[in-house]
């Protein structure tokens, strides 16, 4: 396929269908996709446009090449955790956070949030087109990520190791309840007979409660109550995937507490310090460094960044 470029900066603030229709039609024709119907309603056009662009992204050579390298990296990460004997849901979450903060999961040994990726204009465009790429944990390798990226890599890792983990979308339960629109992502993890929420971005552990409020309509959600009661979240079922809905319907798990977490954290901390002392972590980093370099390069080929802002979505 020839190169197609969509200028995010130009269209992300007030996206107009007609403004990029010619670009998208060319991409659709390149992919031998169905023709864009002029007779559709605007809503149908909008949905079709998004669907076609997403399909083009995930079927492009660039995207598939990125995912192939990302899967190789995940395989190595999974083998390393198993080799270290860390396979329980809580232990994986704790050790993952340690590696993340120490920079062992990025090509340049840094771990910071990209503030632009938290802006409303980026989130709107991200939800509109870029979900298949920039919701994935491969961006952690760049050293520049946000909650959905940190969470996605953890969820992928937990599931590959053999635990049940789910990507969860929620909004904060603050005093003013300023928003009911999901704006945060974290992992829900089932650890044997226990179930808990974990946010690797803020290092927050939560117990999971089933809730239903009737206020002119039925509103079902999972309530994530911080074990320290500092940062609680509401995860509406309507904004989450089927596995979260199934968890709500079949919930029969125990919770967690400080004692449960601290005991496992002490064990993981001792193991990490030993691994640093004997060079285990540095050897592992050198093993995965080539994968991290390639992932970082491919992510930035698909979506170049200038001064911290994504400028284009490039599809080959």
PDB file of C-alpha atoms in Angstrom:
ATOM      1  CA  UNK A   1       0.000   0.000   0.000  1.00  0.00           C
ATOM      2  CA  UNK A   2       1.178   3.537  -0.705  1.00  0.00           C
ATOM      3  CA  UNK A   3       1.737   5.949   2.132  1.00  0.00           C
ATOM      4  CA  UNK A   4      -1.326   7.794   3.416  1.00  0.00           C
ATOM      5  CA  UNK A   5      -1.032  10.619   5.935  1.00  0.00           C
ATOM      6  CA  UNK A   6      -3.745  12.157   8.087  1.00  0.00           C
ATOM      7  CA  UNK A   7      -2.787  15.448   9.725  1.00  0.00           C
ATOM      8  CA  UNK A   8      -3.954  15.175  13.342  1.00  0.00           C
ATOM      9  CA  UNK A   9      -3.095  18.745  14.272  1.00  0.00           C
ATOM     10  CA  UNK A  10      -5.218  20.202  11.499  1.00  0.00           C
ATOM     11  CA  UNK A  11      -8.348  18.152  12.145  1.00  0.00           C
ATOM     12  CA  UNK A  12      -8.306  17.001  15.766  1.00  0.00           C
ATOM     13  CA  UNK A  13      -9.953  20.100  17.280  1.00  0.00           C
ATOM     14  CA  UNK A  14     -13.040  20.098  15.083  1.00  0.00           C
ATOM     15  CA  UNK A  15     -13.039  17.063  12.852  1.00  0.00           C
ATOM     16  CA  UNK A  16     -15.146  17.482   9.706  1.00  0.00           C
ATOM     17  CA  UNK A  17     -16.088  14.510   7.585  1.00  0.00           C
ATOM     18  CA  UNK A  18     -15.796  16.359   4.291  1.00  0.00           C
ATOM     19  CA  UNK A  19     -12.370  17.742   5.148  1.00  0.00           C
ATOM     20  CA  UNK A  20     -10.684  14.342   5.099  1.00  0.00           C
ATOM     21  CA  UNK A  21     -13.112  12.448   2.906  1.00  0.00           C
ATOM     22  CA  UNK A  22     -10.839  12.476  -0.147  1.00  0.00           C
ATOM     23  CA  UNK A  23      -7.883  11.114   1.837  1.00  0.00           C
ATOM     24  CA  UNK A  24      -9.952   8.354   3.375  1.00  0.00           C
ATOM     25  CA  UNK A  25     -11.621   7.405   0.094  1.00  0.00           C
ATOM     26  CA  UNK A  26      -8.184   6.919  -1.442  1.00  0.00           C
ATOM     27  CA  UNK A  27      -7.127   4.725   1.482  1.00  0.00           C
ATOM     28  CA  UNK A  28     -10.343   2.704   1.244  1.00  0.00           C
ATOM     29  CA  UNK A  29      -9.824   2.142  -2.476  1.00  0.00           C
ATOM     30  CA  UNK A  30      -6.231   1.077  -1.810  1.00  0.00           C
ATOM     31  CA  UNK A  31      -7.533  -1.551   0.582  1.00  0.00           C
ATOM     32  CA  UNK A  32     -10.275  -2.662  -1.830  1.00  0.00           C
ATOM     33  CA  UNK A  33     -12.811  -1.766   0.826  1.00  0.00           C
ATOM     34  CA  UNK A  34     -16.459  -0.992   0.135  1.00  0.00           C
ATOM     35  CA  UNK A  35     -17.245   2.382  -1.391  1.00  0.00           C
ATOM     36  CA  UNK A  36     -18.243   5.249   0.844  1.00  0.00           C
ATOM     37  CA  UNK A  37     -21.943   5.867   0.353  1.00  0.00           C
ATOM     38  CA  UNK A  38     -22.901   9.465  -0.361  1.00  0.00           C
ATOM     39  CA  UNK A  39     -26.476   8.702   0.646  1.00  0.00           C
ATOM     40  CA  UNK A  40     -25.641   7.785   4.262  1.00  0.00           C
ATOM     41  CA  UNK A  41     -26.797   9.845   7.206  1.00  0.00           C
ATOM     42  CA  UNK A  42     -24.054  11.944   8.785  1.00  0.00           C
ATOM     43  CA  UNK A  43     -23.915   9.608  11.822  1.00  0.00           C
ATOM     44  CA  UNK A  44     -23.552   6.596   9.542  1.00  0.00           C
ATOM     45  CA  UNK A  45     -20.854   8.332   7.523  1.00  0.00           C
ATOM     46  CA  UNK A  46     -19.020   9.222  10.716  1.00  0.00           C
ATOM     47  CA  UNK A  47     -19.117   5.623  11.995  1.00  0.00           C
ATOM     48  CA  UNK A  48     -18.145   4.185   8.603  1.00  0.00           C
ATOM     49  CA  UNK A  49     -15.230   6.572   8.337  1.00  0.00           C
ATOM     50  CA  UNK A  50     -13.873   5.627  11.748  1.00  0.00           C
ATOM     51  CA  UNK A  51     -14.364   1.927  11.087  1.00  0.00           C
ATOM     52  CA  UNK A  52     -12.596   2.057   7.736  1.00  0.00           C
ATOM     53  CA  UNK A  53      -9.621   3.991   9.096  1.00  0.00           C
ATOM     54  CA  UNK A  54      -9.254   1.606  12.044  1.00  0.00           C
ATOM     55  CA  UNK A  55      -9.454  -1.367   9.696  1.00  0.00           C
ATOM     56  CA  UNK A  56      -6.799   0.143   7.476  1.00  0.00           C
ATOM     57  CA  UNK A  57      -4.548   0.753  10.487  1.00  0.00           C
ATOM     58  CA  UNK A  58      -4.773  -2.753  11.923  1.00  0.00           C
ATOM     59  CA  UNK A  59      -4.331  -4.392   8.522  1.00  0.00           C
ATOM     60  CA  UNK A  60      -1.387  -2.242   7.497  1.00  0.00           C
ATOM     61  CA  UNK A  61       2.130  -3.665   7.207  1.00  0.00           C
ATOM     62  CA  UNK A  62       3.441  -1.061   9.656  1.00  0.00           C
ATOM     63  CA  UNK A  63       0.967  -1.967  12.375  1.00  0.00           C
ATOM     64  CA  UNK A  64       1.395  -5.721  11.953  1.00  0.00           C
ATOM     65  CA  UNK A  65       5.162  -5.356  12.024  1.00  0.00           C
ATOM     66  CA  UNK A  66       4.874  -3.395  15.280  1.00  0.00           C
ATOM     67  CA  UNK A  67       2.586  -6.007  16.843  1.00  0.00           C
ATOM     68  CA  UNK A  68       4.917  -8.829  15.787  1.00  0.00           C
ATOM     69  CA  UNK A  69       7.829  -7.195  17.615  1.00  0.00           C
ATOM     70  CA  UNK A  70       5.630  -6.345  20.606  1.00  0.00           C
ATOM     71  CA  UNK A  71       4.559  -9.984  20.927  1.00  0.00           C
ATOM     72  CA  UNK A  72       8.201 -11.129  20.852  1.00  0.00           C
ATOM     73  CA  UNK A  73       8.904  -8.714  23.682  1.00  0.00           C
ATOM     74  CA  UNK A  74       5.874  -9.898  25.677  1.00  0.00           C
ATOM     75  CA  UNK A  75       7.062 -13.497  25.295  1.00  0.00           C
ATOM     76  CA  UNK A  76      10.453 -12.577  26.766  1.00  0.00           C
ATOM     77  CA  UNK A  77       8.821 -10.612  29.590  1.00  0.00           C
ATOM     78  CA  UNK A  78       6.541 -13.553  30.421  1.00  0.00           C
ATOM     79  CA  UNK A  79       9.438 -16.022  30.456  1.00  0.00           C
ATOM     80  CA  UNK A  80      11.419 -13.714  32.739  1.00  0.00           C
ATOM     81  CA  UNK A  81       8.608 -13.422  35.307  1.00  0.00           C
ATOM     82  CA  UNK A  82       8.130 -17.204  35.288  1.00  0.00           C
ATOM     83  CA  UNK A  83      11.866 -17.740  35.641  1.00  0.00           C
ATOM     84  CA  UNK A  84      11.814 -15.436  38.657  1.00  0.00           C
ATOM     85  CA  UNK A  85       8.943 -17.465  40.139  1.00  0.00           C
ATOM     86  CA  UNK A  86       6.565 -14.481  40.113  1.00  0.00           C
ATOM     87  CA  UNK A  87       3.335 -15.783  38.637  1.00  0.00           C
ATOM     88  CA  UNK A  88       0.606 -14.817  41.132  1.00  0.00           C
ATOM     89  CA  UNK A  89      -1.612 -11.888  40.154  1.00  0.00           C
ATOM     90  CA  UNK A  90      -0.521  -9.591  42.979  1.00  0.00           C
ATOM     91  CA  UNK A  91       3.170 -10.457  42.657  1.00  0.00           C
ATOM     92  CA  UNK A  92       3.127  -9.753  38.917  1.00  0.00           C
ATOM     93  CA  UNK A  93       1.511  -6.344  39.489  1.00  0.00           C
ATOM     94  CA  UNK A  94       4.048  -5.379  42.173  1.00  0.00           C
ATOM     95  CA  UNK A  95       7.128  -6.572  40.257  1.00  0.00           C
ATOM     96  CA  UNK A  96       5.831  -4.947  37.065  1.00  0.00           C
ATOM     97  CA  UNK A  97       5.537  -1.608  38.873  1.00  0.00           C
ATOM     98  CA  UNK A  98       9.074  -1.943  40.220  1.00  0.00           C
ATOM     99  CA  UNK A  99      10.492  -2.613  36.747  1.00  0.00           C
ATOM    100  CA  UNK A 100       8.407   0.221  35.285  1.00  0.00           C
ATOM    101  CA  UNK A 101       9.651   2.812  37.772  1.00  0.00           C
ATOM    102  CA  UNK A 102      13.268   1.711  37.412  1.00  0.00           C
ATOM    103  CA  UNK A 103      13.069   2.120  33.632  1.00  0.00           C
ATOM    104  CA  UNK A 104      13.617  -1.522  32.731  1.00  0.00           C
ATOM    105  CA  UNK A 105      10.574  -1.526  30.416  1.00  0.00           C
ATOM    106  CA  UNK A 106      11.566   1.369  28.129  1.00  0.00           C
ATOM    107  CA  UNK A 107      14.272   1.725  25.506  1.00  0.00           C
ATOM    108  CA  UNK A 108      15.901   4.736  27.236  1.00  0.00           C
ATOM    109  CA  UNK A 109      15.286   3.684  30.868  1.00  0.00           C
ATOM    110  CA  UNK A 110      12.815   6.480  31.503  1.00  0.00           C
ATOM    111  CA  UNK A 111       9.196   6.377  32.598  1.00  0.00           C
ATOM    112  CA  UNK A 112       7.169   9.560  32.335  1.00  0.00           C
ATOM    113  CA  UNK A 113       3.723  10.713  31.318  1.00  0.00           C
ATOM    114  CA  UNK A 114       3.165  12.614  28.086  1.00  0.00           C
ATOM    115  CA  UNK A 115       0.965  15.523  29.191  1.00  0.00           C
ATOM    116  CA  UNK A 116      -0.228  16.127  25.649  1.00  0.00           C
ATOM    117  CA  UNK A 117      -1.654  12.594  25.596  1.00  0.00           C
ATOM    118  CA  UNK A 118      -3.798  13.577  28.587  1.00  0.00           C
ATOM    119  CA  UNK A 119      -5.278  16.617  26.857  1.00  0.00           C
ATOM    120  CA  UNK A 120      -8.902  16.620  25.768  1.00  0.00           C
ATOM    121  CA  UNK A 121      -8.050  17.184  22.111  1.00  0.00           C
ATOM    122  CA  UNK A 122      -5.761  14.159  22.016  1.00  0.00           C
ATOM    123  CA  UNK A 123      -8.160  11.919  23.939  1.00  0.00           C
ATOM    124  CA  UNK A 124     -10.991  12.829  21.567  1.00  0.00           C
ATOM    125  CA  UNK A 125      -8.894  11.924  18.562  1.00  0.00           C
ATOM    126  CA  UNK A 126      -7.476   8.856  20.290  1.00  0.00           C
ATOM    127  CA  UNK A 127     -10.981   7.534  20.938  1.00  0.00           C
ATOM    128  CA  UNK A 128     -11.989   8.459  17.417  1.00  0.00           C
ATOM    129  CA  UNK A 129      -9.270   6.706  15.431  1.00  0.00           C
ATOM    130  CA  UNK A 130      -6.206   5.533  17.288  1.00  0.00           C
ATOM    131  CA  UNK A 131      -7.538   2.976  19.767  1.00  0.00           C
ATOM    132  CA  UNK A 132      -5.904  -0.047  18.100  1.00  0.00           C
ATOM    133  CA  UNK A 133      -2.431   1.495  18.301  1.00  0.00           C
ATOM    134  CA  UNK A 134      -2.121   3.909  21.171  1.00  0.00           C
ATOM    135  CA  UNK A 135      -4.191   1.995  23.666  1.00  0.00           C
ATOM    136  CA  UNK A 136      -1.669  -0.800  23.408  1.00  0.00           C
ATOM    137  CA  UNK A 137       1.173  -1.296  25.859  1.00  0.00           C
ATOM    138  CA  UNK A 138       3.807  -1.012  23.142  1.00  0.00           C
ATOM    139  CA  UNK A 139       3.997   2.738  23.831  1.00  0.00           C
ATOM    140  CA  UNK A 140       5.524   2.004  27.275  1.00  0.00           C
ATOM    141  CA  UNK A 141       8.713   1.057  25.411  1.00  0.00           C
ATOM    142  CA  UNK A 142       9.046   4.697  24.265  1.00  0.00           C
ATOM    143  CA  UNK A 143       9.404   5.902  27.866  1.00  0.00           C
ATOM    144  CA  UNK A 144       6.518   8.306  27.274  1.00  0.00           C
ATOM    145  CA  UNK A 145       3.093   6.918  28.203  1.00  0.00           C
ATOM    146  CA  UNK A 146      -0.176   7.415  30.064  1.00  0.00           C
ATOM    147  CA  UNK A 147      -2.490   5.235  32.152  1.00  0.00           C
ATOM    148  CA  UNK A 148      -4.039   3.269  29.286  1.00  0.00           C
ATOM    149  CA  UNK A 149      -0.565   2.243  28.068  1.00  0.00           C
ATOM    150  CA  UNK A 150       0.791   1.229  31.491  1.00  0.00           C
ATOM    151  CA  UNK A 151      -2.416  -0.701  32.124  1.00  0.00           C
ATOM    152  CA  UNK A 152      -2.513  -2.460  28.776  1.00  0.00           C
ATOM    153  CA  UNK A 153       1.016  -3.834  29.120  1.00  0.00           C
ATOM    154  CA  UNK A 154       0.219  -5.112  32.639  1.00  0.00           C
ATOM    155  CA  UNK A 155      -3.049  -6.718  31.508  1.00  0.00           C
ATOM    156  CA  UNK A 156      -1.290  -8.413  28.585  1.00  0.00           C
ATOM    157  CA  UNK A 157       1.465  -9.685  30.861  1.00  0.00           C
ATOM    158  CA  UNK A 158      -0.908 -11.016  33.546  1.00  0.00           C
ATOM    159  CA  UNK A 159      -2.973 -12.891  30.972  1.00  0.00           C
ATOM    160  CA  UNK A 160       0.068 -14.391  29.246  1.00  0.00           C
ATOM    161  CA  UNK A 161       1.384 -15.637  32.558  1.00  0.00           C
ATOM    162  CA  UNK A 162      -1.960 -17.350  33.161  1.00  0.00           C
ATOM    163  CA  UNK A 163      -3.859 -14.959  35.410  1.00  0.00           C
ATOM    164  CA  UNK A 164      -7.171 -13.314  34.577  1.00  0.00           C
ATOM    165  CA  UNK A 165      -6.801  -9.567  34.121  1.00  0.00           C
ATOM    166  CA  UNK A 166      -9.065  -6.992  32.483  1.00  0.00           C
ATOM    167  CA  UNK A 167      -8.574  -3.479  31.114  1.00  0.00           C
ATOM    168  CA  UNK A 168     -11.024  -1.286  33.082  1.00  0.00           C
ATOM    169  CA  UNK A 169     -12.295   2.181  32.180  1.00  0.00           C
ATOM    170  CA  UNK A 170     -13.555   4.422  34.987  1.00  0.00           C
ATOM    171  CA  UNK A 171     -13.988   7.944  36.332  1.00  0.00           C
ATOM    172  CA  UNK A 172     -13.006   9.194  39.814  1.00  0.00           C
ATOM    173  CA  UNK A 173     -15.574   9.256  42.607  1.00  0.00           C
ATOM    174  CA  UNK A 174     -14.625  12.664  43.978  1.00  0.00           C
ATOM    175  CA  UNK A 175     -16.654  14.827  46.320  1.00  0.00           C
ATOM    176  CA  UNK A 176     -17.970  17.094  43.617  1.00  0.00           C
ATOM    177  CA  UNK A 177     -18.580  14.283  41.114  1.00  0.00           C
ATOM    178  CA  UNK A 178     -17.572  16.726  38.351  1.00  0.00           C
ATOM    179  CA  UNK A 179     -17.605  14.106  35.626  1.00  0.00           C
ATOM    180  CA  UNK A 180     -19.312  10.824  34.869  1.00  0.00           C
ATOM    181  CA  UNK A 181     -17.342  10.340  31.665  1.00  0.00           C
ATOM    182  CA  UNK A 182     -14.675   7.645  31.831  1.00  0.00           C
ATOM    183  CA  UNK A 183     -11.234   9.227  31.798  1.00  0.00           C
ATOM    184  CA  UNK A 184      -8.948   6.685  33.455  1.00  0.00           C
ATOM    185  CA  UNK A 185      -7.778   3.124  32.825  1.00  0.00           C
ATOM    186  CA  UNK A 186      -6.445   0.509  35.233  1.00  0.00           C
ATOM    187  CA  UNK A 187      -6.316  -3.263  35.616  1.00  0.00           C
ATOM    188  CA  UNK A 188      -8.794  -5.551  37.337  1.00  0.00           C
ATOM    189  CA  UNK A 189      -6.965  -8.691  38.443  1.00  0.00           C
ATOM    190  CA  UNK A 190      -8.290 -12.035  39.685  1.00  0.00           C
ATOM    191  CA  UNK A 191      -5.762 -13.644  42.021  1.00  0.00           C
ATOM    192  CA  UNK A 192      -6.994 -17.130  42.978  1.00  0.00           C
ATOM    193  CA  UNK A 193     -10.071 -16.444  45.146  1.00  0.00           C
ATOM    194  CA  UNK A 194      -9.454 -12.706  45.353  1.00  0.00           C
ATOM    195  CA  UNK A 195     -10.252  -9.864  42.973  1.00  0.00           C
ATOM    196  CA  UNK A 196      -8.806  -6.368  43.098  1.00  0.00           C
ATOM    197  CA  UNK A 197      -8.194  -3.289  41.020  1.00  0.00           C
ATOM    198  CA  UNK A 198      -4.688  -1.971  40.471  1.00  0.00           C
ATOM    199  CA  UNK A 199      -3.615   1.311  38.897  1.00  0.00           C
ATOM    200  CA  UNK A 200       0.073   1.161  37.896  1.00  0.00           C
ATOM    201  CA  UNK A 201       0.014   4.886  37.111  1.00  0.00           C
ATOM    202  CA  UNK A 202      -0.800   5.949  40.695  1.00  0.00           C
ATOM    203  CA  UNK A 203       0.152   2.686  42.447  1.00  0.00           C
ATOM    204  CA  UNK A 204      -3.345   2.364  43.929  1.00  0.00           C
ATOM    205  CA  UNK A 205      -4.954  -0.911  45.041  1.00  0.00           C
ATOM    206  CA  UNK A 206      -8.721  -1.180  45.257  1.00  0.00           C
ATOM    207  CA  UNK A 207     -11.368  -3.593  46.398  1.00  0.00           C
ATOM    208  CA  UNK A 208     -14.158  -4.260  43.914  1.00  0.00           C
ATOM    209  CA  UNK A 209     -17.826  -3.770  44.835  1.00  0.00           C
ATOM    210  CA  UNK A 210     -20.974  -4.333  42.791  1.00  0.00           C
ATOM    211  CA  UNK A 211     -23.275  -1.341  42.788  1.00  0.00           C
ATOM    212  CA  UNK A 212     -26.574  -0.341  41.193  1.00  0.00           C
ATOM    213  CA  UNK A 213     -28.185   3.058  41.481  1.00  0.00           C
ATOM    214  CA  UNK A 214     -31.722   3.768  40.319  1.00  0.00           C
ATOM    215  CA  UNK A 215     -32.157   7.420  39.426  1.00  0.00           C
ATOM    216  CA  UNK A 216     -34.800   7.557  36.711  1.00  0.00           C
ATOM    217  CA  UNK A 217     -32.805   4.773  35.090  1.00  0.00           C
ATOM    218  CA  UNK A 218     -30.810   1.741  36.124  1.00  0.00           C
ATOM    219  CA  UNK A 219     -27.092   2.431  36.399  1.00  0.00           C
ATOM    220  CA  UNK A 220     -24.906  -0.613  37.012  1.00  0.00           C
ATOM    221  CA  UNK A 221     -21.225  -0.261  37.737  1.00  0.00           C
ATOM    222  CA  UNK A 222     -18.265  -1.748  39.567  1.00  0.00           C
ATOM    223  CA  UNK A 223     -17.078   0.437  42.424  1.00  0.00           C
ATOM    224  CA  UNK A 224     -13.331   0.378  43.079  1.00  0.00           C
ATOM    225  CA  UNK A 225     -12.724   1.394  46.678  1.00  0.00           C
ATOM    226  CA  UNK A 226      -9.106   2.316  47.390  1.00  0.00           C
ATOM    227  CA  UNK A 227      -7.870   0.266  50.355  1.00  0.00           C
ATOM    228  CA  UNK A 228      -6.631   3.573  51.817  1.00  0.00           C
ATOM    229  CA  UNK A 229      -9.900   5.283  50.783  1.00  0.00           C
ATOM    230  CA  UNK A 230      -8.019   8.094  49.034  1.00  0.00           C
ATOM    231  CA  UNK A 231      -8.818   7.440  45.398  1.00  0.00           C
ATOM    232  CA  UNK A 232     -12.060   5.633  44.539  1.00  0.00           C
ATOM    233  CA  UNK A 233     -13.283   4.932  41.016  1.00  0.00           C
ATOM    234  CA  UNK A 234     -16.564   4.110  39.290  1.00  0.00           C
ATOM    235  CA  UNK A 235     -16.451   1.784  36.269  1.00  0.00           C
ATOM    236  CA  UNK A 236     -19.778   1.906  34.376  1.00  0.00           C
ATOM    237  CA  UNK A 237     -20.627  -1.377  32.681  1.00  0.00           C
ATOM    238  CA  UNK A 238     -21.777   0.418  29.535  1.00  0.00           C
ATOM    239  CA  UNK A 239     -18.249   1.791  28.992  1.00  0.00           C
ATOM    240  CA  UNK A 240     -16.442  -1.501  29.532  1.00  0.00           C
ATOM    241  CA  UNK A 241     -15.885  -4.777  27.717  1.00  0.00           C
ATOM    242  CA  UNK A 242     -17.809  -8.040  28.060  1.00  0.00           C
ATOM    243  CA  UNK A 243     -15.361  -9.522  30.569  1.00  0.00           C
ATOM    244  CA  UNK A 244     -16.053  -6.685  33.023  1.00  0.00           C
ATOM    245  CA  UNK A 245     -19.799  -7.179  32.552  1.00  0.00           C
ATOM    246  CA  UNK A 246     -19.388 -10.917  33.211  1.00  0.00           C
ATOM    247  CA  UNK A 247     -17.388 -10.137  36.341  1.00  0.00           C
ATOM    248  CA  UNK A 248     -20.236  -7.960  37.591  1.00  0.00           C
ATOM    249  CA  UNK A 249     -22.800 -10.683  36.944  1.00  0.00           C
ATOM    250  CA  UNK A 250     -20.786 -13.511  38.510  1.00  0.00           C
ATOM    251  CA  UNK A 251     -18.867 -11.704  41.235  1.00  0.00           C
ATOM    252  CA  UNK A 252     -18.004 -13.981  44.176  1.00  0.00           C
ATOM    253  CA  UNK A 253     -14.445 -13.030  45.120  1.00  0.00           C
ATOM    254  CA  UNK A 254     -12.755 -11.961  48.344  1.00  0.00           C
ATOM    255  CA  UNK A 255     -11.064  -8.594  48.724  1.00  0.00           C
ATOM    256  CA  UNK A 256      -7.566  -7.516  49.751  1.00  0.00           C
ATOM    257  CA  UNK A 257      -6.087  -5.395  52.536  1.00  0.00           C
ATOM    258  CA  UNK A 258      -2.808  -3.716  53.514  1.00  0.00           C
ATOM    259  CA  UNK A 259      -1.507  -6.793  55.306  1.00  0.00           C
ATOM    260  CA  UNK A 260      -2.088  -8.977  52.240  1.00  0.00           C
ATOM    261  CA  UNK A 261      -0.304  -6.494  49.939  1.00  0.00           C
ATOM    262  CA  UNK A 262       2.566  -5.582  52.286  1.00  0.00           C
ATOM    263  CA  UNK A 263       3.524  -9.195  52.862  1.00  0.00           C
ATOM    264  CA  UNK A 264       3.881  -9.860  49.119  1.00  0.00           C
ATOM    265  CA  UNK A 265       5.508  -6.467  48.507  1.00  0.00           C
ATOM    266  CA  UNK A 266       8.250  -7.223  51.057  1.00  0.00           C
ATOM    267  CA  UNK A 267       9.018 -10.489  49.263  1.00  0.00           C
ATOM    268  CA  UNK A 268       9.113  -8.807  45.851  1.00  0.00           C
ATOM    269  CA  UNK A 269      11.274  -5.941  47.117  1.00  0.00           C
ATOM    270  CA  UNK A 270      13.865  -8.335  48.534  1.00  0.00           C
ATOM    271  CA  UNK A 271      13.890 -10.244  45.248  1.00  0.00           C
ATOM    272  CA  UNK A 272      14.319  -7.054  43.198  1.00  0.00           C
ATOM    273  CA  UNK A 273      17.225  -5.877  45.352  1.00  0.00           C
ATOM    274  CA  UNK A 274      18.888  -9.286  45.028  1.00  0.00           C
ATOM    275  CA  UNK A 275      18.328  -9.208  41.256  1.00  0.00           C
ATOM    276  CA  UNK A 276      19.927  -5.773  41.022  1.00  0.00           C
ATOM    277  CA  UNK A 277      22.870  -6.856  43.165  1.00  0.00           C
ATOM    278  CA  UNK A 278      23.688  -9.965  41.151  1.00  0.00           C
ATOM    279  CA  UNK A 279      23.041  -8.313  37.774  1.00  0.00           C
ATOM    280  CA  UNK A 280      19.907 -10.307  36.890  1.00  0.00           C
ATOM    281  CA  UNK A 281      17.867  -7.222  36.022  1.00  0.00           C
ATOM    282  CA  UNK A 282      20.620  -5.612  33.970  1.00  0.00           C
ATOM    283  CA  UNK A 283      21.168  -8.850  32.049  1.00  0.00           C
ATOM    284  CA  UNK A 284      17.459  -9.094  31.351  1.00  0.00           C
ATOM    285  CA  UNK A 285      17.329  -5.470  30.208  1.00  0.00           C
ATOM    286  CA  UNK A 286      20.210  -6.114  27.794  1.00  0.00           C
ATOM    287  CA  UNK A 287      18.278  -9.117  26.483  1.00  0.00           C
ATOM    288  CA  UNK A 288      15.128  -7.137  25.710  1.00  0.00           C
ATOM    289  CA  UNK A 289      16.836  -3.852  24.735  1.00  0.00           C
ATOM    290  CA  UNK A 290      16.892  -4.717  20.999  1.00  0.00           C
ATOM    291  CA  UNK A 291      13.119  -5.369  21.120  1.00  0.00           C
ATOM    292  CA  UNK A 292      12.488  -2.102  22.974  1.00  0.00           C
ATOM    293  CA  UNK A 293      14.565  -0.167  20.429  1.00  0.00           C
ATOM    294  CA  UNK A 294      12.608  -1.623  17.514  1.00  0.00           C
ATOM    295  CA  UNK A 295       9.216  -1.044  19.177  1.00  0.00           C
ATOM    296  CA  UNK A 296      10.122   2.565  19.954  1.00  0.00           C
ATOM    297  CA  UNK A 297      11.249   3.131  16.360  1.00  0.00           C
ATOM    298  CA  UNK A 298       8.111   1.584  14.867  1.00  0.00           C
ATOM    299  CA  UNK A 299       5.710   3.479  17.155  1.00  0.00           C
ATOM    300  CA  UNK A 300       7.343   6.752  16.158  1.00  0.00           C
ATOM    301  CA  UNK A 301       7.299   5.808  12.484  1.00  0.00           C
ATOM    302  CA  UNK A 302       3.535   5.331  12.632  1.00  0.00           C
ATOM    303  CA  UNK A 303       2.934   8.491  14.607  1.00  0.00           C
ATOM    304  CA  UNK A 304       5.840  10.991  14.618  1.00  0.00           C
ATOM    305  CA  UNK A 305       6.057  13.304  17.615  1.00  0.00           C
ATOM    306  CA  UNK A 306       7.333  16.880  17.527  1.00  0.00           C
ATOM    307  CA  UNK A 307       7.781  18.794  20.785  1.00  0.00           C
ATOM    308  CA  UNK A 308       5.768  16.139  22.611  1.00  0.00           C
ATOM    309  CA  UNK A 309       2.785  16.369  20.234  1.00  0.00           C
ATOM    310  CA  UNK A 310       1.703  13.783  17.699  1.00  0.00           C
ATOM    311  CA  UNK A 311       1.720  15.383  14.253  1.00  0.00           C
ATOM    312  CA  UNK A 312       0.622  12.696  11.831  1.00  0.00           C
ATOM    313  CA  UNK A 313      -0.856   9.249  11.586  1.00  0.00           C
ATOM    314  CA  UNK A 314       1.163   7.518   8.876  1.00  0.00           C
ATOM    315  CA  UNK A 315      -0.150   4.326   7.287  1.00  0.00           C
ATOM    316  CA  UNK A 316       1.878   2.135   4.957  1.00  0.00           C
TER     317      UNK A 316
END
